[in-house]
mmCIF file with all atom_site columns, C-alpha atoms and ligand atoms in Angstrom:
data_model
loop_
_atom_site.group_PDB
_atom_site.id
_atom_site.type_symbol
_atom_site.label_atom_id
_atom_site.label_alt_id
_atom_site.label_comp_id
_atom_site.label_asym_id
_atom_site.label_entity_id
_atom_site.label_seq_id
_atom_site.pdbx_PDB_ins_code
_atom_site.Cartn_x
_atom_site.Cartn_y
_atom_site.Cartn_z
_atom_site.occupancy
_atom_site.B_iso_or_equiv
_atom_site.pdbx_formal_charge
_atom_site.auth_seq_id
_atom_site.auth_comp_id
_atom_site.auth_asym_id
_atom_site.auth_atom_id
_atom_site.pdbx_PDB_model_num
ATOM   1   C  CA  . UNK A 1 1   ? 64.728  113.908 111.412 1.00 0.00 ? 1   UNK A CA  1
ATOM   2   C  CA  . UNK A 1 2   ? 67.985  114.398 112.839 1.00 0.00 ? 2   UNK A CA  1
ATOM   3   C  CA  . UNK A 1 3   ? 70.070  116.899 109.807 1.00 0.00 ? 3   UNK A CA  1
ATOM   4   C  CA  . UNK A 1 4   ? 73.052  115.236 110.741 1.00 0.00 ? 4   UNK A CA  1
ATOM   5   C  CA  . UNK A 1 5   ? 72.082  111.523 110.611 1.00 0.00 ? 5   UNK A CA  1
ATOM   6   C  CA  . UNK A 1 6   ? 70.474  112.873 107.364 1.00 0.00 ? 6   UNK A CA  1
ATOM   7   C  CA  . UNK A 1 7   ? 74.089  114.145 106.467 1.00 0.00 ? 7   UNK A CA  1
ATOM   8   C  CA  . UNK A 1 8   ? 75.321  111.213 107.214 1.00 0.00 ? 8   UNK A CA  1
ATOM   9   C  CA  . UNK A 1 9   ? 73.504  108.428 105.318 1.00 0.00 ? 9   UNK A CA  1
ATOM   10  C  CA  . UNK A 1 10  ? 73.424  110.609 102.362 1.00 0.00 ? 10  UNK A CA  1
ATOM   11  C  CA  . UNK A 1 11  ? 77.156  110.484 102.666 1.00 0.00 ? 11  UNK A CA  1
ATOM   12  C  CA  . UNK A 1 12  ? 77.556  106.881 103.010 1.00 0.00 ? 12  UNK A CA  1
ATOM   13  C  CA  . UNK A 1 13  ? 75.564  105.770 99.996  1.00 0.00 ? 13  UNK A CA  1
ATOM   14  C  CA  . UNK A 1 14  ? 77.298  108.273 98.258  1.00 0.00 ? 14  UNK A CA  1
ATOM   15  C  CA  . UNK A 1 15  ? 80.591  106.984 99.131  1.00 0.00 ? 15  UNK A CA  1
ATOM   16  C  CA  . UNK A 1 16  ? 79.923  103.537 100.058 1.00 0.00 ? 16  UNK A CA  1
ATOM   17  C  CA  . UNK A 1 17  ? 81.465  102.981 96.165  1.00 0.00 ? 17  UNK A CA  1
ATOM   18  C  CA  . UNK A 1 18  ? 85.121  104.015 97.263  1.00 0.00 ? 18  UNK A CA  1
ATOM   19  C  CA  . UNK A 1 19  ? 87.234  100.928 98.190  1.00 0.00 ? 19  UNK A CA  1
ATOM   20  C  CA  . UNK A 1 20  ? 87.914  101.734 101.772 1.00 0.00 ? 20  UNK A CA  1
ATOM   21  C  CA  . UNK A 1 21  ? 87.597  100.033 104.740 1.00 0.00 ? 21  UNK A CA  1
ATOM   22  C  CA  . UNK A 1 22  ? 84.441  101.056 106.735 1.00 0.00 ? 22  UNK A CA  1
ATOM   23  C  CA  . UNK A 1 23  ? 86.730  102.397 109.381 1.00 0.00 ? 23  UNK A CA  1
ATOM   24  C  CA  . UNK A 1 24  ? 88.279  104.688 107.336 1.00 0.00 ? 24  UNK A CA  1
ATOM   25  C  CA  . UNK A 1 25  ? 85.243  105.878 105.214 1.00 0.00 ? 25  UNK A CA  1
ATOM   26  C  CA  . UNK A 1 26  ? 83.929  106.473 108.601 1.00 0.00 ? 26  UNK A CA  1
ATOM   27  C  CA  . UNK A 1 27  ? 86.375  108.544 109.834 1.00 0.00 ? 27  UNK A CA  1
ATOM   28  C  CA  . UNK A 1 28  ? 86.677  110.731 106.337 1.00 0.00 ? 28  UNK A CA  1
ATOM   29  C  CA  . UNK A 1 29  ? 82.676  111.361 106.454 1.00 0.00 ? 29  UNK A CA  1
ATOM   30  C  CA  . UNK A 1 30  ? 83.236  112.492 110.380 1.00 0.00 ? 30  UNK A CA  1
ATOM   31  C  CA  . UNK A 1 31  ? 86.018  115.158 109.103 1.00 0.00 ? 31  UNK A CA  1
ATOM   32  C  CA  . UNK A 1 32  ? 83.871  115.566 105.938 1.00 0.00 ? 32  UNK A CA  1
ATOM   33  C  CA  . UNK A 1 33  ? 80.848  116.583 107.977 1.00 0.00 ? 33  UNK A CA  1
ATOM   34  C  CA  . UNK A 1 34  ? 82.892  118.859 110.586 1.00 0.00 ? 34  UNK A CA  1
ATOM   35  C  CA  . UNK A 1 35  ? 84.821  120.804 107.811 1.00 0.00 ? 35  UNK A CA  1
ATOM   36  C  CA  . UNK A 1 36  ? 81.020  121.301 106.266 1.00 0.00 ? 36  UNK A CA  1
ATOM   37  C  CA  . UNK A 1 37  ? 80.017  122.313 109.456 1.00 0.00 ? 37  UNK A CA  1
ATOM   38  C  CA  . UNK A 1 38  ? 82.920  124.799 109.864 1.00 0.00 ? 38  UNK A CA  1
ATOM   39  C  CA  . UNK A 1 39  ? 82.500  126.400 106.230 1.00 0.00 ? 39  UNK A CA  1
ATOM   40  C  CA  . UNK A 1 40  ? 79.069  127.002 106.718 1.00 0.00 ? 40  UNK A CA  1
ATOM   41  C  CA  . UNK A 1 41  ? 79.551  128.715 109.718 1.00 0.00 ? 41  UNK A CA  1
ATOM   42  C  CA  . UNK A 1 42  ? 82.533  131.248 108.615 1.00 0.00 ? 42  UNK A CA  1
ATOM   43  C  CA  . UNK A 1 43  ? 80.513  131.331 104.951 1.00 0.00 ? 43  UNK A CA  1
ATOM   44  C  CA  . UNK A 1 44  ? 79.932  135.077 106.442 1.00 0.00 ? 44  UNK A CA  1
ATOM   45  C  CA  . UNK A 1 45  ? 79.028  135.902 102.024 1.00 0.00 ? 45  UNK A CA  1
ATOM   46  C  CA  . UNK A 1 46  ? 75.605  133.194 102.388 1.00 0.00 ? 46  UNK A CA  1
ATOM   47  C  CA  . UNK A 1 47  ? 76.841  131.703 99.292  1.00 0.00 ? 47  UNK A CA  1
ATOM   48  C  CA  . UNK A 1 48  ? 74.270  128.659 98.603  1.00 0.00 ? 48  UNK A CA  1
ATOM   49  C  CA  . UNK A 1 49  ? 77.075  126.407 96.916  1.00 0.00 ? 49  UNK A CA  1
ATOM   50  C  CA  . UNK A 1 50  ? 80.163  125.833 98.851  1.00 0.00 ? 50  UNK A CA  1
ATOM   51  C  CA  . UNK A 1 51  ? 82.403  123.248 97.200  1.00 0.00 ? 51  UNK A CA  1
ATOM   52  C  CA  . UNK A 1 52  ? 84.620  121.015 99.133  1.00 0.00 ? 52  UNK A CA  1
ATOM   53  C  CA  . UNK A 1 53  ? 87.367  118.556 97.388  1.00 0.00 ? 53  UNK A CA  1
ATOM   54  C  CA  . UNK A 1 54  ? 87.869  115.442 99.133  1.00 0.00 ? 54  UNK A CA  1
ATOM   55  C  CA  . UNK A 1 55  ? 90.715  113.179 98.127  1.00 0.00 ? 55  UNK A CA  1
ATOM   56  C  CA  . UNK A 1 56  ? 91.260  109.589 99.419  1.00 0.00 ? 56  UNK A CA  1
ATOM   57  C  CA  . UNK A 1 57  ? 94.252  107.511 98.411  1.00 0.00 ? 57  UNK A CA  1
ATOM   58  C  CA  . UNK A 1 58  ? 93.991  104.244 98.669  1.00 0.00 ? 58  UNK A CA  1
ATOM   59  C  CA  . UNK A 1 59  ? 96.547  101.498 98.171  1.00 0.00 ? 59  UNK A CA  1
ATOM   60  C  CA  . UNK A 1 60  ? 95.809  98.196  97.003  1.00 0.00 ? 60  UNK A CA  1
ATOM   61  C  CA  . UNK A 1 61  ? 97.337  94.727  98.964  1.00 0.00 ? 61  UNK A CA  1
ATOM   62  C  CA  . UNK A 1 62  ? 98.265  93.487  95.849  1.00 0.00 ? 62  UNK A CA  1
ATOM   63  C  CA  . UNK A 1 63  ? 102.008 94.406  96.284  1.00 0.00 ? 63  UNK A CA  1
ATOM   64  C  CA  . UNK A 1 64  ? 101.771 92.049  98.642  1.00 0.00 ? 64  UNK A CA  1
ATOM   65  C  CA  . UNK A 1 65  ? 100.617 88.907  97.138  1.00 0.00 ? 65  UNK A CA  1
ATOM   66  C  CA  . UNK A 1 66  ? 103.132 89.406  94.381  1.00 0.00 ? 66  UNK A CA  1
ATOM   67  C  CA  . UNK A 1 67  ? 105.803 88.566  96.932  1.00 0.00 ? 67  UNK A CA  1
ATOM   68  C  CA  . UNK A 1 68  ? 103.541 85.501  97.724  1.00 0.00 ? 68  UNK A CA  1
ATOM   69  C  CA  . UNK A 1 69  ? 103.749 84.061  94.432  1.00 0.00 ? 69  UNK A CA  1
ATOM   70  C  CA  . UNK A 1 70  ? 107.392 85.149  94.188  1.00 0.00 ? 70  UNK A CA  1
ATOM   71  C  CA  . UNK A 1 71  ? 108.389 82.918  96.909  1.00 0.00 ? 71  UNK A CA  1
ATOM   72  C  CA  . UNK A 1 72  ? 106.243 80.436  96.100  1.00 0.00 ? 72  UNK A CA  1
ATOM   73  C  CA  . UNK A 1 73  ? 107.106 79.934  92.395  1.00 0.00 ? 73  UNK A CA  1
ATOM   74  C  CA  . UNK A 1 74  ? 111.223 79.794  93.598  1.00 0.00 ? 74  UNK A CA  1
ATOM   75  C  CA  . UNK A 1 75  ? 110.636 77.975  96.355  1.00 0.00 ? 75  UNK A CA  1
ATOM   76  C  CA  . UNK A 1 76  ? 109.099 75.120  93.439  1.00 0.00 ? 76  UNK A CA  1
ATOM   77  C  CA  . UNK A 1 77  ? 112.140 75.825  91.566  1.00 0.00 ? 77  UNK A CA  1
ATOM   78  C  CA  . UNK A 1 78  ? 114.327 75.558  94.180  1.00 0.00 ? 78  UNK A CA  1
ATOM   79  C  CA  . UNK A 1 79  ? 113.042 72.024  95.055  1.00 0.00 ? 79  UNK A CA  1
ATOM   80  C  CA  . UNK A 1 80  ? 113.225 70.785  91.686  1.00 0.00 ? 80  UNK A CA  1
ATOM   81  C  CA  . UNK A 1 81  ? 117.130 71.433  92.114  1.00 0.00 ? 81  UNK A CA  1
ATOM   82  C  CA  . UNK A 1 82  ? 119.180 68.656  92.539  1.00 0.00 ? 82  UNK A CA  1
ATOM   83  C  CA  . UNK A 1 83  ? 121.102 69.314  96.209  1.00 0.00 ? 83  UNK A CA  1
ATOM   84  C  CA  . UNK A 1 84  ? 124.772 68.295  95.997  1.00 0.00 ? 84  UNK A CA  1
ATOM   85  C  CA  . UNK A 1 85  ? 127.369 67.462  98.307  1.00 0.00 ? 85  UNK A CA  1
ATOM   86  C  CA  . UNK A 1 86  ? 130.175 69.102  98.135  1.00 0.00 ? 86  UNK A CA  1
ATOM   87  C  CA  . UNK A 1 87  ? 132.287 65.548  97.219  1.00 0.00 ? 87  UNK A CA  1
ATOM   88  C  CA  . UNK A 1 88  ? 130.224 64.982  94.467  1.00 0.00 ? 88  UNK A CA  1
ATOM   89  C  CA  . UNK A 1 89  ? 131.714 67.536  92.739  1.00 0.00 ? 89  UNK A CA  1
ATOM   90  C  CA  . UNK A 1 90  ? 133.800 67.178  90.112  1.00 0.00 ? 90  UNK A CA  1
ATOM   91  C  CA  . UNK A 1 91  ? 137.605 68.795  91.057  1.00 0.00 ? 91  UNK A CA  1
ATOM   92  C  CA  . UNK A 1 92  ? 137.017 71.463  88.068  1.00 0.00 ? 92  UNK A CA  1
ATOM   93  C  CA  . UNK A 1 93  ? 134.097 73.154  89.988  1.00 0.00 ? 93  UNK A CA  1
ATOM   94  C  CA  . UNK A 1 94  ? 135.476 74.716  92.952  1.00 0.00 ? 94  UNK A CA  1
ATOM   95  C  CA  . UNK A 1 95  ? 133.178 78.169  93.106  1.00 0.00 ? 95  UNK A CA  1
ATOM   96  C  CA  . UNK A 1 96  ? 129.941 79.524  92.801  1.00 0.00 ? 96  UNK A CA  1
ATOM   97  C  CA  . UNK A 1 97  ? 129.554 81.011  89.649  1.00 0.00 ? 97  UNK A CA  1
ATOM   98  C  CA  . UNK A 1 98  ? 127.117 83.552  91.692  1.00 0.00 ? 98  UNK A CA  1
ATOM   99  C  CA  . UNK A 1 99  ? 129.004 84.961  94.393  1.00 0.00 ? 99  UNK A CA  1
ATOM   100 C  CA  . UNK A 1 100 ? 132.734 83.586  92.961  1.00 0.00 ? 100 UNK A CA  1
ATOM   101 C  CA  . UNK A 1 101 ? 132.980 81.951  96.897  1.00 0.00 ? 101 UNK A CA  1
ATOM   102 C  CA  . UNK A 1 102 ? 135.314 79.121  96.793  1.00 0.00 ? 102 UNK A CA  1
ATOM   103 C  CA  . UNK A 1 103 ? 132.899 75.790  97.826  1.00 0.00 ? 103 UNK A CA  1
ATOM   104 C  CA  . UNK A 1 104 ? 134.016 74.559  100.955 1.00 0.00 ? 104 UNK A CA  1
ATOM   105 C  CA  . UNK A 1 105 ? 132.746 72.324  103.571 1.00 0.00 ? 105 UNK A CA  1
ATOM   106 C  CA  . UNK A 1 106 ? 132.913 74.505  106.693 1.00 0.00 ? 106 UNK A CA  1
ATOM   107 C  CA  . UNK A 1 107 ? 130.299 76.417  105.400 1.00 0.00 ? 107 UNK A CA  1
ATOM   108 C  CA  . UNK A 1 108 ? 127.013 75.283  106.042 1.00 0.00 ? 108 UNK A CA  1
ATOM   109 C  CA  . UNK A 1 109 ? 125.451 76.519  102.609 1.00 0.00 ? 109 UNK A CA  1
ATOM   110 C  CA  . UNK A 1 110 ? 123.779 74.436  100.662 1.00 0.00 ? 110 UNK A CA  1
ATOM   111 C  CA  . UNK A 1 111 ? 124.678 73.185  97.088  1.00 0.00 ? 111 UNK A CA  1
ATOM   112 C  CA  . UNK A 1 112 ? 122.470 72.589  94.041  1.00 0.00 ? 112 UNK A CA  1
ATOM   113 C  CA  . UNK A 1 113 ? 122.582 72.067  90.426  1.00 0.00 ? 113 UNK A CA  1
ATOM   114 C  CA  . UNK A 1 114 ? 120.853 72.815  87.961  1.00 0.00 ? 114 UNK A CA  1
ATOM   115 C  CA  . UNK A 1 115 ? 119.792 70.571  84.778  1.00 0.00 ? 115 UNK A CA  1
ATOM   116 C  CA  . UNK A 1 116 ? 122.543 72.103  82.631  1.00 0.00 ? 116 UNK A CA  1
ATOM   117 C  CA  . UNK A 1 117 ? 124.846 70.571  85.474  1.00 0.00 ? 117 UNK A CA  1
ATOM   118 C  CA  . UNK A 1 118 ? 126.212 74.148  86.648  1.00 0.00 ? 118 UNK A CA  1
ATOM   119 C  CA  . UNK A 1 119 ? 126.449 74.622  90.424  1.00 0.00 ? 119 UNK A CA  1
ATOM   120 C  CA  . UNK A 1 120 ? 125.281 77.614  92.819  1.00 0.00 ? 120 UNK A CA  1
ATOM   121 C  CA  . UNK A 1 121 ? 125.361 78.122  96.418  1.00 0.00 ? 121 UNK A CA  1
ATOM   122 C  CA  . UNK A 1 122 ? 120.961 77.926  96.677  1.00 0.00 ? 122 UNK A CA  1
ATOM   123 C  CA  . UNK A 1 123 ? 120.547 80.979  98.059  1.00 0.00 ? 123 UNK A CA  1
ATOM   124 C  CA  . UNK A 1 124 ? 122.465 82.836  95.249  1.00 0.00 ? 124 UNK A CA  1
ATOM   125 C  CA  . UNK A 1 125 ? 120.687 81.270  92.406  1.00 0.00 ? 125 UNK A CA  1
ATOM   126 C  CA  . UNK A 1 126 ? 117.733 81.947  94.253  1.00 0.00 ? 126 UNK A CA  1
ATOM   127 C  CA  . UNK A 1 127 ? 118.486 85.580  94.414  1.00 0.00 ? 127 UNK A CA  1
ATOM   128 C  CA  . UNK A 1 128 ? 119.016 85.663  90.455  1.00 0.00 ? 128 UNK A CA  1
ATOM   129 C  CA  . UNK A 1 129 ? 115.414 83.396  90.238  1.00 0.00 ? 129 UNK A CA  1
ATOM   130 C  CA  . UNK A 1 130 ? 114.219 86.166  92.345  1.00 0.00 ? 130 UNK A CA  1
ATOM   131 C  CA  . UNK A 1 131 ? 115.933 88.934  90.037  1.00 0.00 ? 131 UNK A CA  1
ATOM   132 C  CA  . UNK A 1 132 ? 114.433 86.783  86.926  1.00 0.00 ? 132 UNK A CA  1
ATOM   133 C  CA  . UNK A 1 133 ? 111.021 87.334  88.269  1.00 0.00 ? 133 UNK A CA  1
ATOM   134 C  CA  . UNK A 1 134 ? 111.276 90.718  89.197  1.00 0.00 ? 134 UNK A CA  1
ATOM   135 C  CA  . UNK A 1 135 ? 112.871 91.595  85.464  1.00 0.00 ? 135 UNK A CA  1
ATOM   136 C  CA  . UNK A 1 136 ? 109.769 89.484  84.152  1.00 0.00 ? 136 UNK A CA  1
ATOM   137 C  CA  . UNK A 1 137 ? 112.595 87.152  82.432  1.00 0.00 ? 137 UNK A CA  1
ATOM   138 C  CA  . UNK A 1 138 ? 112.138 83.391  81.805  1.00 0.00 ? 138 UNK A CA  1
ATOM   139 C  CA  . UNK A 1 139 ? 113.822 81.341  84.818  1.00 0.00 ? 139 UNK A CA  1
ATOM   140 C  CA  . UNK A 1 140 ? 117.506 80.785  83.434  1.00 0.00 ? 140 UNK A CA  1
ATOM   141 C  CA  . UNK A 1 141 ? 120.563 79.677  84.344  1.00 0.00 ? 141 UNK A CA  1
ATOM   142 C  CA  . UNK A 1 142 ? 122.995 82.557  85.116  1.00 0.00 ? 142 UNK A CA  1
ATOM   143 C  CA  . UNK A 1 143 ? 126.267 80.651  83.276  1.00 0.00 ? 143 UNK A CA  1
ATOM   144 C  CA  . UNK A 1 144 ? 124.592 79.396  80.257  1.00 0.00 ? 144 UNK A CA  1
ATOM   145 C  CA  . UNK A 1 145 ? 120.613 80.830  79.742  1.00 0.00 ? 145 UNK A CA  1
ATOM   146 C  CA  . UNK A 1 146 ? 119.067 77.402  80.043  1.00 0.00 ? 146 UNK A CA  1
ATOM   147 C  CA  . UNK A 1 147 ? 116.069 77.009  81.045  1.00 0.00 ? 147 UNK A CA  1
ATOM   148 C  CA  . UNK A 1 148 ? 115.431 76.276  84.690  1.00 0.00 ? 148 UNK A CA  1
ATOM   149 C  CA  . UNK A 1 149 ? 112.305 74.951  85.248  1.00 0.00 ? 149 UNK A CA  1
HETATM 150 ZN ZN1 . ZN  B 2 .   ? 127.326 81.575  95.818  1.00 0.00 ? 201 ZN  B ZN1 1
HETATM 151 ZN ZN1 . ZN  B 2 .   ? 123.772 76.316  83.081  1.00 0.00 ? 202 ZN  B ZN1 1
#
């Protein structure tokens, strides 16, 4: 039997329990192997134990479908909103609470309001949605704390 296909298969089951991609857990037994190789060679003392630490750090995907679920839960919100236009606003609402920007109709941003009848520009009330969810805080309205939902 080949020692190093021996080496190797004993490695594998041994680390075939760390959550790596095969890839990688191939690469780290290749350089696991060599640096073995290498400290037996220059182990000029003949110890019979030589230890070797091997660290992997891993990082998990789920960072990523937290965003997922971020968007998709304000995205829902967002289309439970009612859209607006800006003449069916009453003359004593003239700016986004949000970003204090006057309403006006050059601007193509869209209008919504909420349930408790206060009015955003969408994408700032979806930034504070998005700052509720980050701050693990119920979905509220910025002006008043009702609930949006
Ligand atoms: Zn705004
Ligand atoms: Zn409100």
């Amino acid at each position: 039997m080949d020692p190093n296909s021996f080496t190797s298969t004993y490695l594998r089951n041994t680390f075939s329990c760390v959550p790596i991609s095969s890839e990688v857990l191939e690469q780290t037994l290749i350089l696991m192997s060599d640096t073995a190789r290498y400290m037996n060679a220059v182990n000029i003392e003949r110890y019979t134990i030589l230890e070797m630490d091997v660290f992997v750090r891993t990082t998990s995907s789920d960072g990523v479908n937290d965003i997922d679920d971020q968007n998709a839960s304000i995205t829902t919100l967002l289309n439970l909103l009612e859209k607006v236009k800006l003449d069916d606003i009453t003359s004593s609402i003239e700016q986004c609470a949000i970003c204090l920007e006057e309403f006006c109709n050059e601007s193509k941003l869209e209008i919504v309001r909420t349930k408790c009848m206060h009015v955003f520009h969408e994408h700032c009330i979806a930034r504070w949605l998005k700052r509720c969810y980050i701050t693990h805080q119920l979905y509220s309205c910025p002006l008043c704390r009702s609930q949006i939902q």
